[in-house]
XYZ file of C-alpha atoms in Angstrom:
763
model
C -31.701 -15.041 -16.963
C -32.944 -12.412 -19.467
C -32.773 -12.450 -23.251
C -31.642 -9.210 -24.842
C -31.019 -8.203 -28.438
C -28.296 -5.495 -28.799
C -28.007 -4.369 -32.593
C -29.427 -7.781 -33.490
C -27.112 -9.691 -31.337
C -28.894 -11.923 -28.754
C -27.396 -12.223 -25.326
C -28.452 -13.738 -22.046
C -27.785 -11.697 -18.949
C -28.934 -11.671 -15.265
C -31.536 -9.494 -13.968
C -30.324 -6.055 -12.919
C -27.816 -5.891 -15.831
C -27.732 -2.536 -17.582
C -27.877 -2.011 -21.277
C -24.151 -1.021 -21.305
C -23.076 -4.252 -19.489
C -25.309 -6.325 -21.834
C -23.691 -4.628 -24.912
C -20.246 -5.328 -23.575
C -21.188 -9.040 -23.155
C -22.405 -8.801 -26.873
C -19.303 -7.321 -27.979
C -21.062 -3.970 -28.929
C -19.313 -0.702 -28.441
C -21.288 2.130 -26.800
C -19.300 5.461 -26.254
C -19.207 6.545 -22.701
C -17.802 9.604 -20.899
C -19.104 9.656 -17.271
C -19.353 5.953 -16.611
C -16.769 4.043 -14.714
C -17.065 0.253 -13.678
C -16.066 0.887 -10.135
C -18.695 3.571 -9.612
C -22.429 3.595 -9.358
C -24.184 4.468 -12.703
C -24.619 8.295 -13.072
C -25.916 9.071 -16.447
C -24.691 12.739 -16.573
C -22.939 12.979 -19.987
C -25.649 11.287 -22.106
C -23.111 10.092 -24.744
C -24.322 6.521 -24.139
C -27.893 7.204 -25.145
C -29.484 4.292 -27.044
C -32.789 3.576 -28.754
C -35.034 0.895 -27.228
C -37.745 -0.500 -29.462
C -41.087 0.379 -28.201
C -40.046 3.346 -26.239
C -40.416 6.782 -27.479
C -37.497 8.205 -25.400
C -33.805 7.596 -25.633
C -32.331 5.917 -22.661
C -28.835 6.102 -21.111
C -27.220 2.791 -21.487
C -25.168 3.103 -18.339
C -28.234 3.491 -15.904
C -31.121 1.614 -17.733
C -31.502 -2.030 -16.554
C -32.591 -4.399 -19.389
C -35.910 -6.174 -19.459
C -36.608 -9.697 -21.020
C -36.739 -9.613 -24.703
C -35.720 -5.891 -24.908
C -34.292 -4.840 -28.356
C -31.653 -2.209 -28.324
C -30.293 -0.059 -31.155
C -26.908 1.437 -30.362
C -25.728 3.041 -33.616
C -28.219 4.854 -35.845
C -27.804 8.092 -37.711
C -30.105 9.735 -35.062
C -27.731 8.523 -32.111
C -24.713 9.667 -34.209
C -26.004 13.152 -34.686
C -27.111 13.487 -30.884
C -23.788 12.289 -29.653
C -21.912 14.628 -32.046
C -23.971 17.523 -30.765
C -23.256 16.576 -27.184
C -19.530 16.594 -27.764
C -19.741 19.798 -29.581
C -21.543 21.314 -26.610
C -18.705 20.213 -24.380
C -16.204 21.947 -26.673
C -17.912 25.368 -26.356
C -15.929 26.049 -23.050
C -13.209 23.383 -23.267
C -9.915 24.989 -24.448
C -8.636 23.280 -27.629
C -4.965 23.071 -26.187
C -4.214 19.428 -26.876
C -0.692 20.020 -28.044
C 0.213 21.354 -24.587
C -2.182 19.260 -22.478
C -0.713 16.431 -20.592
C -3.710 14.312 -21.330
C -3.051 14.480 -25.050
C -3.175 10.896 -26.603
C -5.036 9.604 -23.620
C -8.088 11.996 -23.533
C -11.500 10.513 -23.914
C -12.900 13.772 -25.230
C -10.112 13.941 -27.839
C -10.966 10.370 -28.901
C -14.744 11.092 -29.088
C -14.066 14.260 -31.053
C -12.060 12.171 -33.542
C -14.612 9.324 -33.498
C -17.549 11.686 -34.530
C -15.525 13.725 -37.127
C -15.826 17.033 -35.291
C -13.486 19.340 -37.090
C -15.369 22.581 -36.469
C -17.695 23.517 -33.531
C -20.926 25.000 -34.696
C -21.546 27.053 -31.599
C -19.500 30.120 -30.462
C -16.583 28.939 -28.482
C -16.036 30.680 -25.105
C -13.094 29.168 -23.379
C -12.495 30.135 -19.867
C -9.290 31.394 -18.468
C -9.291 30.348 -14.766
C -5.928 29.966 -13.016
C -4.573 26.467 -12.708
C -4.557 25.162 -9.183
C -1.319 23.621 -7.831
C -2.341 23.541 -4.115
C -2.328 19.749 -4.238
C 1.386 18.501 -4.131
C 0.532 15.502 -6.570
C -2.315 16.851 -8.840
C -2.704 19.773 -11.070
C -6.278 20.928 -11.364
C -7.346 22.932 -14.475
C -11.130 23.515 -14.016
C -11.332 25.002 -17.604
C -10.854 21.559 -19.040
C -13.473 19.895 -16.856
C -16.578 18.373 -18.536
C -18.353 17.824 -15.359
C -18.579 13.967 -15.734
C -18.399 13.775 -11.935
C -16.121 10.753 -11.846
C -13.653 12.465 -9.511
C -16.290 13.470 -7.076
C -17.919 10.022 -7.168
C -14.683 8.109 -6.518
C -13.647 10.310 -3.729
C -16.978 9.747 -2.130
C -17.954 6.120 -3.032
C -14.658 4.387 -2.598
C -12.087 6.673 -0.864
C -14.803 8.196 1.234
C -12.989 11.388 1.825
C -15.407 13.777 -0.091
C -12.461 16.224 -0.568
C -13.996 17.633 -3.753
C -17.517 18.083 -4.904
C -19.797 19.988 -7.286
C -19.895 23.656 -6.562
C -22.813 26.038 -7.725
C -25.486 25.119 -10.143
C -26.290 25.397 -13.868
C -23.698 27.139 -16.185
C -21.828 28.176 -13.032
C -21.087 24.651 -11.870
C -17.589 23.590 -11.272
C -15.594 20.887 -9.444
C -13.972 22.296 -6.352
C -13.216 22.163 -2.654
C -15.508 23.495 0.065
C -15.119 27.281 0.186
C -12.346 26.891 -2.399
C -9.973 25.850 0.415
C -6.658 23.908 -0.298
C -7.123 20.171 -0.806
C -7.779 18.171 2.273
C -7.169 14.598 1.096
C -5.121 11.308 1.242
C -3.318 12.097 -1.979
C -4.373 8.795 -3.473
C -4.881 10.139 -6.958
C -8.058 8.124 -7.620
C -9.695 11.354 -8.889
C -6.961 11.906 -11.363
C -6.912 8.189 -12.520
C -10.610 8.408 -13.596
C -10.655 11.933 -15.097
C -11.358 11.359 -18.714
C -9.805 14.717 -19.775
C -6.805 16.988 -18.812
C -8.629 18.558 -15.928
C -6.630 16.558 -13.258
C -3.028 15.777 -14.086
C -0.219 13.937 -12.497
C 2.239 16.604 -11.308
C 4.958 14.045 -10.856
C 4.695 13.069 -14.549
C 3.691 16.525 -15.865
C 5.490 17.632 -18.983
C 8.061 14.933 -18.845
C 7.000 12.556 -21.684
C 4.164 11.646 -24.020
C 2.327 8.384 -23.705
C 2.951 7.174 -27.238
C 6.835 7.280 -26.282
C 6.286 4.972 -23.287
C 6.447 1.246 -22.983
C 4.225 -0.110 -20.393
C 5.145 -3.279 -18.184
C 2.579 -4.935 -15.927
C 3.924 -5.735 -12.537
C 3.170 -5.768 -8.761
C 3.643 -2.749 -6.500
C 6.677 -3.143 -4.175
C 5.438 -0.901 -1.319
C 3.054 -2.787 0.882
C 1.391 -6.116 1.160
C -1.786 -5.285 -0.681
C -0.412 -6.944 -3.740
C -1.658 -4.277 -6.279
C -1.236 -4.718 -10.006
C 0.512 -1.691 -11.488
C 1.557 -0.531 -14.994
C 4.981 0.794 -14.977
C 5.380 3.353 -17.843
C 9.075 3.673 -18.895
C 11.431 4.855 -21.567
C 15.279 4.526 -21.719
C 15.435 2.831 -18.393
C 13.558 5.747 -16.646
C 10.292 5.159 -14.910
C 8.045 8.097 -15.869
C 4.894 7.131 -14.059
C 2.997 4.214 -12.286
C -0.580 3.821 -13.200
C -3.486 1.413 -12.794
C -5.648 -0.781 -15.092
C -9.193 -0.989 -13.828
C -9.526 -4.337 -15.621
C -6.403 -5.895 -14.029
C -5.528 -6.998 -10.649
C -7.081 -7.604 -7.208
C -6.964 -3.871 -6.636
C -9.537 -3.155 -9.417
C -7.434 -0.291 -10.694
C -7.128 1.430 -7.252
C -3.733 2.594 -5.821
C -2.583 4.686 -2.971
C -0.319 7.735 -2.790
C 2.887 5.700 -2.300
C 2.117 3.282 -4.994
C 1.111 5.950 -7.524
C 3.510 8.751 -6.739
C 6.432 7.125 -4.630
C 8.195 5.659 -7.753
C 10.607 8.519 -8.134
C 13.036 6.791 -5.632
C 13.645 4.349 -8.530
C 15.044 7.126 -10.579
C 16.720 8.779 -7.782
C 20.312 10.149 -8.428
C 21.153 9.315 -4.907
C 21.215 5.689 -5.702
C 24.751 4.258 -5.671
C 25.639 2.224 -8.734
C 28.857 0.811 -7.468
C 29.674 -1.495 -4.618
C 31.641 -0.082 -1.540
C 34.120 -1.865 0.690
C 35.381 -0.425 4.006
C 39.064 0.688 3.761
C 40.085 1.782 7.388
C 37.457 4.332 8.355
C 36.253 5.137 4.832
C 34.612 3.338 1.928
C 36.163 2.771 -1.478
C 34.319 1.871 -4.607
C 34.832 -1.546 -6.107
C 33.222 -3.394 -8.892
C 30.622 -6.061 -8.217
C 33.111 -9.006 -8.623
C 35.559 -7.230 -6.240
C 32.839 -6.835 -3.571
C 31.869 -10.497 -3.854
C 35.470 -11.544 -3.522
C 35.858 -9.613 -0.391
C 32.744 -11.120 1.021
C 34.023 -14.590 -0.023
C 37.467 -14.170 1.594
C 36.113 -12.685 4.809
C 33.367 -15.208 5.110
C 35.796 -18.053 4.586
C 38.014 -16.578 7.347
C 35.197 -16.321 9.744
C 34.019 -19.851 9.003
C 37.438 -21.377 9.484
C 38.124 -19.310 12.768
C 34.673 -19.373 14.547
C 32.583 -22.100 12.726
C 29.331 -22.110 10.738
C 27.182 -20.794 13.591
C 29.174 -17.584 13.674
C 27.510 -16.524 10.464
C 24.009 -15.076 10.240
C 21.570 -13.833 7.476
C 18.789 -11.276 7.679
C 16.108 -11.094 4.854
C 13.988 -8.131 3.958
C 10.400 -8.446 2.485
C 11.690 -6.298 -0.397
C 13.223 -9.548 -1.833
C 11.034 -11.713 -4.125
C 10.076 -15.204 -3.139
C 12.635 -16.663 -5.505
C 15.359 -14.432 -3.974
C 14.454 -15.337 -0.483
C 14.447 -19.004 -1.289
C 18.100 -18.834 -2.676
C 19.131 -16.842 0.392
C 17.999 -19.578 2.734
C 19.282 -22.273 0.575
C 22.743 -20.578 0.504
C 22.590 -20.095 4.311
C 21.553 -23.614 5.071
C 23.338 -25.656 2.515
C 26.445 -23.686 1.647
C 27.377 -21.894 4.844
C 25.516 -24.581 6.841
C 24.046 -22.269 9.616
C 20.576 -22.054 10.983
C 21.099 -18.374 11.932
C 18.445 -17.038 9.412
C 16.193 -14.153 10.337
C 13.574 -11.729 9.176
C 11.610 -9.232 11.198
C 8.369 -10.830 10.194
C 6.023 -12.962 12.138
C 4.673 -16.515 11.945
C 2.054 -16.009 14.724
C -0.568 -15.017 12.254
C -0.972 -16.355 8.670
C -3.216 -15.259 5.716
C -6.831 -16.244 5.841
C -9.323 -13.631 4.731
C -9.252 -12.141 1.243
C -10.440 -8.871 -0.395
C -13.522 -10.738 -1.470
C -14.124 -11.787 2.104
C -13.975 -8.255 3.222
C -16.207 -6.893 0.504
C -18.834 -9.554 1.041
C -18.941 -9.420 4.829
C -21.834 -7.883 6.685
C -20.001 -7.708 9.976
C -16.560 -6.512 10.027
C -14.216 -5.472 12.941
C -10.977 -3.480 12.465
C -8.966 -3.897 15.779
C -6.124 -1.609 16.858
C -4.759 -0.858 13.236
C -5.331 2.183 10.972
C -5.704 0.093 7.948
C -6.328 3.119 5.851
C -2.560 3.843 6.354
C -0.968 0.613 6.870
C -2.705 -1.147 3.780
C -4.487 1.601 1.929
C -6.246 -0.567 -0.886
C -7.550 -2.986 1.936
C -8.611 0.149 3.563
C -10.706 1.109 0.452
C -12.390 -2.396 0.637
C -13.120 -1.739 4.223
C -14.780 1.615 3.434
C -16.890 0.262 0.533
C -18.149 -2.446 2.829
C -18.805 -0.027 5.636
C -20.931 2.181 3.237
C -23.349 -0.712 2.425
C -26.682 -0.267 4.327
C -26.768 -4.013 5.280
C -23.153 -4.128 6.701
C -21.881 -3.402 10.197
C -18.432 -2.061 10.599
C -16.989 -1.837 14.120
C -13.581 -0.197 14.686
C -11.505 -0.237 17.970
C -8.539 2.137 17.888
C -6.792 4.751 19.988
C -7.695 7.681 17.747
C -10.287 8.389 14.991
C -9.381 7.284 11.444
C -10.994 7.998 8.132
C -13.126 4.778 8.836
C -15.166 6.954 11.307
C -17.227 8.268 8.224
C -18.478 4.709 7.491
C -18.252 2.769 10.799
C -21.428 1.560 12.438
C -19.658 2.164 15.658
C -16.154 3.555 16.273
C -14.784 2.828 19.761
C -11.896 5.069 20.683
C -9.937 4.392 23.758
C -6.365 5.206 25.035
C -4.023 2.122 24.671
C -4.201 1.519 28.478
C -8.032 1.165 28.155
C -8.377 -0.544 24.666
C -7.657 -4.082 25.575
C -9.811 -3.942 28.693
C -12.649 -2.878 26.633
C -12.165 -5.516 23.934
C -11.958 -8.176 26.640
C -15.548 -7.098 27.460
C -16.398 -7.606 23.784
C -15.066 -11.116 23.998
C -16.964 -11.838 27.065
C -20.027 -10.597 25.178
C -19.337 -13.108 22.391
C -19.349 -15.744 25.128
C -22.771 -14.607 26.346
C -22.071 -12.000 28.938
C -24.526 -9.164 29.135
C -22.451 -5.774 28.721
C -22.520 -2.750 26.524
C -21.094 -4.828 23.620
C -23.704 -7.584 23.622
C -25.713 -6.397 20.835
C -22.629 -5.869 18.489
C -21.260 -9.238 19.572
C -24.661 -10.895 18.629
C -24.444 -9.384 15.170
C -20.837 -10.243 14.758
C -21.084 -13.887 15.700
C -24.324 -14.605 13.894
C -23.109 -13.188 10.517
C -22.536 -15.729 7.707
C -18.916 -14.497 7.166
C -17.584 -12.019 9.859
C -14.239 -10.626 9.300
C -11.586 -9.580 11.818
C -8.703 -7.282 10.686
C -5.810 -6.828 13.097
C -2.073 -5.995 13.526
C -0.079 -9.302 13.359
C 3.096 -7.746 14.531
C 1.663 -7.083 18.128
C 1.399 -10.266 20.120
C -1.357 -9.013 22.222
C -3.398 -8.280 19.068
C -2.655 -11.786 17.739
C -3.815 -13.299 21.129
C -7.009 -11.132 20.797
C -7.558 -12.625 17.234
C -7.018 -16.130 18.616
C -9.743 -15.504 21.298
C -12.183 -14.161 18.679
C -11.502 -17.301 16.555
C -12.301 -19.526 19.535
C -15.548 -17.812 20.001
C -16.512 -17.309 16.412
C -15.288 -20.423 14.421
C -16.309 -19.116 10.926
C -14.565 -15.751 11.256
C -12.049 -14.707 8.625
C -9.005 -13.274 10.071
C -7.028 -10.724 8.073
C -3.642 -10.075 9.531
C -2.546 -6.786 7.843
C 1.001 -7.691 6.969
C 3.191 -4.597 6.351
C 5.635 -4.994 3.439
C 5.314 -6.204 -0.226
C 6.554 -9.662 0.433
C 6.168 -9.987 4.274
C 4.399 -13.323 3.854
C 6.430 -14.721 1.026
C 9.882 -14.433 2.754
C 8.502 -16.448 5.705
C 6.977 -19.076 3.329
C 10.398 -19.423 1.720
C 12.043 -20.242 5.110
C 13.599 -16.906 6.035
C 12.691 -17.237 9.630
C 14.590 -18.566 12.653
C 13.564 -22.273 13.170
C 11.572 -22.439 9.915
C 12.369 -24.218 6.680
C 10.433 -23.444 3.488
C 6.660 -24.298 3.730
C 6.751 -23.363 7.585
C 8.338 -26.789 8.241
C 9.939 -26.562 11.757
C 13.629 -27.086 11.887
C 16.415 -26.418 14.396
C 16.724 -22.826 15.540
C 19.794 -20.660 15.431
C 20.870 -18.271 18.149
C 18.550 -15.358 18.811
C 19.688 -12.462 16.631
C 20.050 -9.843 19.377
C 21.710 -12.358 21.733
C 24.143 -13.381 19.054
C 25.114 -9.926 18.418
C 25.402 -8.915 21.980
C 27.347 -11.943 23.056
C 29.666 -11.834 20.090
C 28.626 -15.316 18.862
C 27.646 -13.800 15.504
C 30.907 -12.729 13.712
C 29.481 -12.169 10.193
C 26.119 -10.655 9.332
C 24.719 -10.690 5.830
C 21.652 -8.368 5.595
C 19.722 -8.524 2.438
C 17.764 -5.326 1.924
C 16.644 -4.688 5.610
C 17.395 -1.350 7.217
C 18.085 -2.464 10.867
C 19.286 0.942 11.906
C 15.749 2.501 11.748
C 14.061 -0.468 13.582
C 13.516 0.525 17.130
C 14.119 -2.970 18.574
C 17.794 -2.916 17.376
C 18.608 0.919 17.978
C 20.413 0.192 21.220
C 22.969 -2.330 19.769
C 23.748 -0.411 16.557
C 27.221 0.361 17.803
C 27.972 -3.486 18.070
C 27.392 -3.971 14.326
C 30.808 -2.164 13.831
C 32.553 -4.925 15.836
C 31.555 -7.679 13.295
C 34.263 -9.343 11.338
C 32.034 -9.124 8.142
C 28.936 -6.988 7.871
C 27.439 -7.187 4.406
C 24.314 -5.008 3.324
C 22.509 -5.023 0.070
C 20.101 -2.256 -0.533
C 19.084 -0.021 -3.404
C 20.317 3.046 -1.366
C 23.338 3.652 0.883
C 21.001 3.199 3.942
C 21.708 3.954 7.647
C 22.479 0.310 8.144
C 24.796 0.266 4.914
C 26.816 3.055 6.673
C 27.642 0.718 9.424
C 28.716 -2.161 7.039
C 32.161 -3.096 5.717
C 30.814 -4.272 2.377
C 27.849 -2.618 0.641
C 26.293 -3.796 -2.680
C 23.692 -1.835 -4.486
C 20.735 -3.795 -5.775
C 17.623 -3.598 -7.877
C 14.251 -2.345 -6.825
C 10.969 -4.152 -7.700
C 10.746 -2.425 -11.140
C 14.000 -3.907 -12.155
C 13.617 -7.534 -11.638
C 11.436 -10.574 -12.297
C 9.939 -12.805 -9.598
C 6.904 -12.985 -7.296
C 5.512 -11.500 -4.079
C 2.801 -13.073 -1.775
C 0.476 -10.584 -0.421
C -1.486 -10.335 2.941
C -4.164 -12.701 1.448
C -1.419 -15.389 0.718
C -1.933 -14.665 -3.033
C 1.214 -15.339 -5.075
C 1.697 -12.805 -7.937
C 4.323 -12.305 -10.530
C 6.189 -9.084 -11.107
C 8.209 -8.259 -14.414
C 11.329 -6.387 -14.960
C 10.588 -3.176 -16.581
C 13.936 -1.230 -16.519
C 17.553 -1.806 -15.912
C 19.484 0.780 -13.728
C 22.794 -1.061 -14.057
C 22.853 -2.739 -10.655
C 22.504 -6.377 -9.834
C 19.385 -7.977 -8.027
C 19.731 -9.898 -4.724
C 19.272 -13.026 -6.752
C 22.380 -12.280 -8.764
C 24.295 -11.559 -5.577
C 23.478 -14.885 -4.068
C 23.963 -16.983 -7.193
C 27.407 -15.402 -7.945
C 28.494 -15.632 -4.236
C 27.494 -19.321 -4.293
C 29.673 -19.881 -7.348
C 32.727 -18.690 -5.479
C 31.980 -21.507 -2.928
C 31.764 -23.935 -5.864
C 27.949 -24.347 -5.744
C 25.783 -23.612 -8.664
C 22.333 -22.152 -7.911
C 19.698 -21.483 -10.651
C 19.411 -17.872 -11.801
C 16.381 -18.302 -14.088
C 13.061 -17.447 -12.350
C 11.304 -20.512 -13.757
C 14.127 -22.869 -12.634
C 13.950 -21.401 -9.070
C 10.261 -21.933 -9.031
C 10.572 -25.517 -9.957
C 12.899 -25.931 -7.068
C 10.605 -24.247 -4.703
C 7.637 -26.529 -5.872
C 9.755 -29.468 -4.883
C 11.049 -28.211 -1.621
C 8.262 -26.049 -0.362
C 5.142 -28.048 0.501
C 2.876 -24.945 0.591
C 3.825 -23.988 -3.090
C 3.370 -27.408 -4.657
C 1.433 -26.663 -7.820
C 0.911 -23.158 -6.909
C -0.417 -20.604 -9.511
C 2.369 -17.937 -9.742
C -0.086 -15.436 -11.245
C -2.617 -15.038 -8.539
C -2.992 -18.402 -6.810
C -3.743 -18.482 -3.124
C -1.553 -20.570 -0.780
C -3.430 -22.832 1.790
C -1.837 -22.248 5.280
C -1.714 -24.861 8.047
C -3.186 -22.469 10.726
C -4.614 -18.963 11.139
C -3.121 -17.862 14.480
C -0.615 -19.640 16.750
C 0.297 -17.982 19.987
C 0.221 -18.611 23.761
C -2.732 -16.929 25.491
C -2.317 -14.554 28.211
C 0.027 -11.992 26.597
C 0.488 -9.086 28.915
C -0.072 -5.448 27.692
C 2.866 -3.283 28.807
C 2.998 0.452 28.936
C 6.207 1.759 30.248
C 7.089 5.096 32.120
C 5.217 7.316 34.474
C 4.413 10.499 32.425
C 1.118 12.268 32.105
C 0.535 11.424 28.350
C 0.131 7.984 26.627
C 2.179 7.738 23.493
C 1.496 4.995 20.948
C 2.821 4.354 17.481
C 1.087 5.773 14.552
C 1.013 4.251 11.056
C 3.440 5.802 8.624
C 1.798 8.742 6.753
C 2.289 7.968 3.075
C 5.201 5.657 3.800
C 5.784 1.919 4.118
C 9.148 2.172 5.816
C 12.669 3.411 5.153
C 12.393 2.715 1.447
C 9.660 5.138 0.495
C 11.517 7.928 2.415
C 13.847 7.987 -0.446
C 10.888 9.464 -2.474
C 11.241 13.262 -3.020
C 7.499 13.630 -3.907
C 6.264 11.782 -0.691
C 8.620 13.545 1.420
C 7.162 16.963 0.252
C 3.935 15.980 2.295
C 5.433 13.837 4.975
C 9.218 13.900 5.345
C 9.749 13.808 9.090
C 8.034 12.208 12.060
C 5.334 14.360 13.450
C 3.796 13.969 16.807
C -0.018 14.410 16.783
C -1.715 15.850 19.839
C -5.300 16.849 20.849
C -6.271 20.635 20.647
C -7.035 20.647 24.424
C -3.520 19.386 25.199
C -1.982 21.747 22.690
C -3.801 24.745 24.351
C -2.573 23.640 27.758
C 1.018 23.368 26.583
C 0.738 26.668 24.548
C 1.757 25.055 21.336
C 0.464 25.387 17.698
C 0.886 23.564 14.439
C 4.589 23.079 13.298
C 6.038 24.123 16.684
C 8.396 21.578 18.298
C 7.636 19.494 21.307
C 10.102 17.655 23.676
C 8.872 14.232 24.759
C 10.629 13.126 28.048
C 10.719 9.691 29.367
C 12.850 9.183 32.359
C 16.115 11.016 31.748
C 15.881 10.863 27.893
C 14.382 13.714 25.762
C 13.435 13.731 22.070
C 12.246 16.596 19.910
C 9.525 16.425 17.203
C 7.322 18.742 15.204
C 3.704 19.056 16.173
C 0.316 18.630 14.393
C -2.696 19.472 16.288
C -5.636 17.113 15.482
C -8.820 16.688 17.253
C -8.956 12.867 16.149
C -6.437 12.144 18.909
C -7.811 11.803 22.491
C -6.972 14.293 25.267
C -4.115 12.786 27.303
C -2.698 10.793 24.308
C -0.258 11.422 21.588
C 0.906 9.323 18.570
C 4.035 9.216 16.468
C 5.216 6.912 13.614
C 7.723 4.267 14.478
C 10.671 3.244 12.059
C 11.857 6.679 11.360
C 15.421 7.140 12.113
C 14.550 9.935 14.409
C 11.919 7.953 16.345
C 13.837 4.536 16.666
C 15.543 5.570 19.902
C 12.244 6.648 21.573
C 10.352 3.491 20.680
C 13.486 1.415 21.668
C 12.031 2.080 25.236
C 8.750 0.288 24.316
C 5.789 0.490 21.872
C 3.466 2.029 24.383
C 4.909 4.780 26.777
C 3.774 7.098 29.304
C 5.615 10.430 28.780
C 5.722 14.036 29.726
C 5.598 16.855 27.203
C 7.389 20.275 27.143
C 7.143 23.006 24.570
C 10.533 23.181 22.826
C 11.810 26.675 22.991
């Protein structure tokens, strides 16, 4: 440890600590402009200049490492005058338009101007008058307000690794822009905007809608995917105005993705029903909450008396909190007394590896998943690891992804070839000599190798199991899809599993129960079965149910088939907890009230009609969970990790199937800017990706005589499907990719996940 004095305050720090970090530890404030804790030190703005005793030069606190017995002065008249002059120089070209700038009240330059008492600039002001750039659908760019701190460029390079923007020109002609001033070509994550200290990059979704001093901020957990990001929900009068980050809070370290940052508009959507609906003949009629519950109670009682307990089934969505999911299964098993309880999640692969494991690994494999799309913030961690000189990142996938920029090796194969190739890799782990031998040696000899995979594909789970058998210290990371994909399984919302993954008697298979008519009443909490390809072919059977109840924030495609629909709260409108892909339990907090009930209130009030009192307070439900769920005994509800009984559990020798006999191989893409049917209610996300698009290689496009935004007909057997085209060289010749779980793609993928299809230009 080194001893350093900062303004007379003595602190002990580790070697390599910068003066700025030492000052923070000592509680001493040093102003900064270009520094950010997630980025490498830059030293461009010079605002953090300090004096070091014994040195004739001033030093930048953010880049200078401390020495033992160093004495630093951070606040002298000399430094104040220099910092004041630096700020004045920035104001020569910076327009003084604070009253109309959306950064007003949160602008670092504004704060520093006030701090140093600058009321008049001594230099001739020469504001520029460049046009404001609106080519990015989410971010407004005003280069005249830019102070060239470089944070946006650096975060786009060092963490997101897209390099969409950079410094253009030199000297006084320097500005931040895109290559050849082309439109933005990026992932729309908004990280550049989040680190901008001034009003140069602004949130277009929030632009001119409110001022920060009017907003109340509620810390919560994002409800869009299983990364488990901490977010700040800024709101006023029960309207969400923006969702932002805090670099000092959460496992995401202040990083968010496009859907987490910009998808929140669905919460405010005017298309959200506020009143329950009950089917009256062929049409729905509006009823109040109690009226809807009375209908459910009466029809459920009728079904139970006529057909018995096993005629009732429940489906639970990962949109529900742990507490809500626990109550649903308790109501199903103890009130209705049925084992017919389902989710569309998996128990074959359970959480093991964490963000920390990913970021500290020197040997990382990403297998058959585009983690930059499926779990974007986890994808950032993979990219940061891949950039390290000492790390090795190996990716196996049917097309190139953004990880190609940082991968040590990117192995791209058609789906029909991918598994055969990886079997060679597994043999290399076992000592066979082949083209993967060197990679296998590096992977199995690493102190903490990491394997990231898709837990919803049984063949991929089998692959993970084989890797675990060969490399016992490997950390497996099953990249679960939704915000509480793991939590609802932990709470017992799975056929044959009680809370805590304790095996119990299974109910009938959901599909079999619907097809054979054994299930007469189905209560679906938050899930949109109608866009799930595995159930597309039996949607018409849902109309034959005696009772079909759907809770959802929106009147979804599944709700349209129901006979009772109850609108419910989003993640911003309720308390509870989610368990992310790491198995980390985190609490969310209610920020607003849109005048609808939560799924928790639906269950509690329905149980009352059966004469059963279930707790409604979050803390009381948690007490019950800790008694009845062995995995959650003594769990820390604010970031604790659950200890799971196994990593993967599946029979070996799962067969890979590709159906059809066409010329092109079709495989499912990960959803662009979406997590599922929920985010498609976001107007802003839909501006960028609002319909399923088939991606095809330029060579195949030329052969088919198609161009971007044309329509293509996909044929398999006697069935045909039409989709818009995007031409992209990342896709291999002879292969095409298309997102699943869109309403429009569900019938196609009902044929199978991997298909051989024919293509015809749609005229």
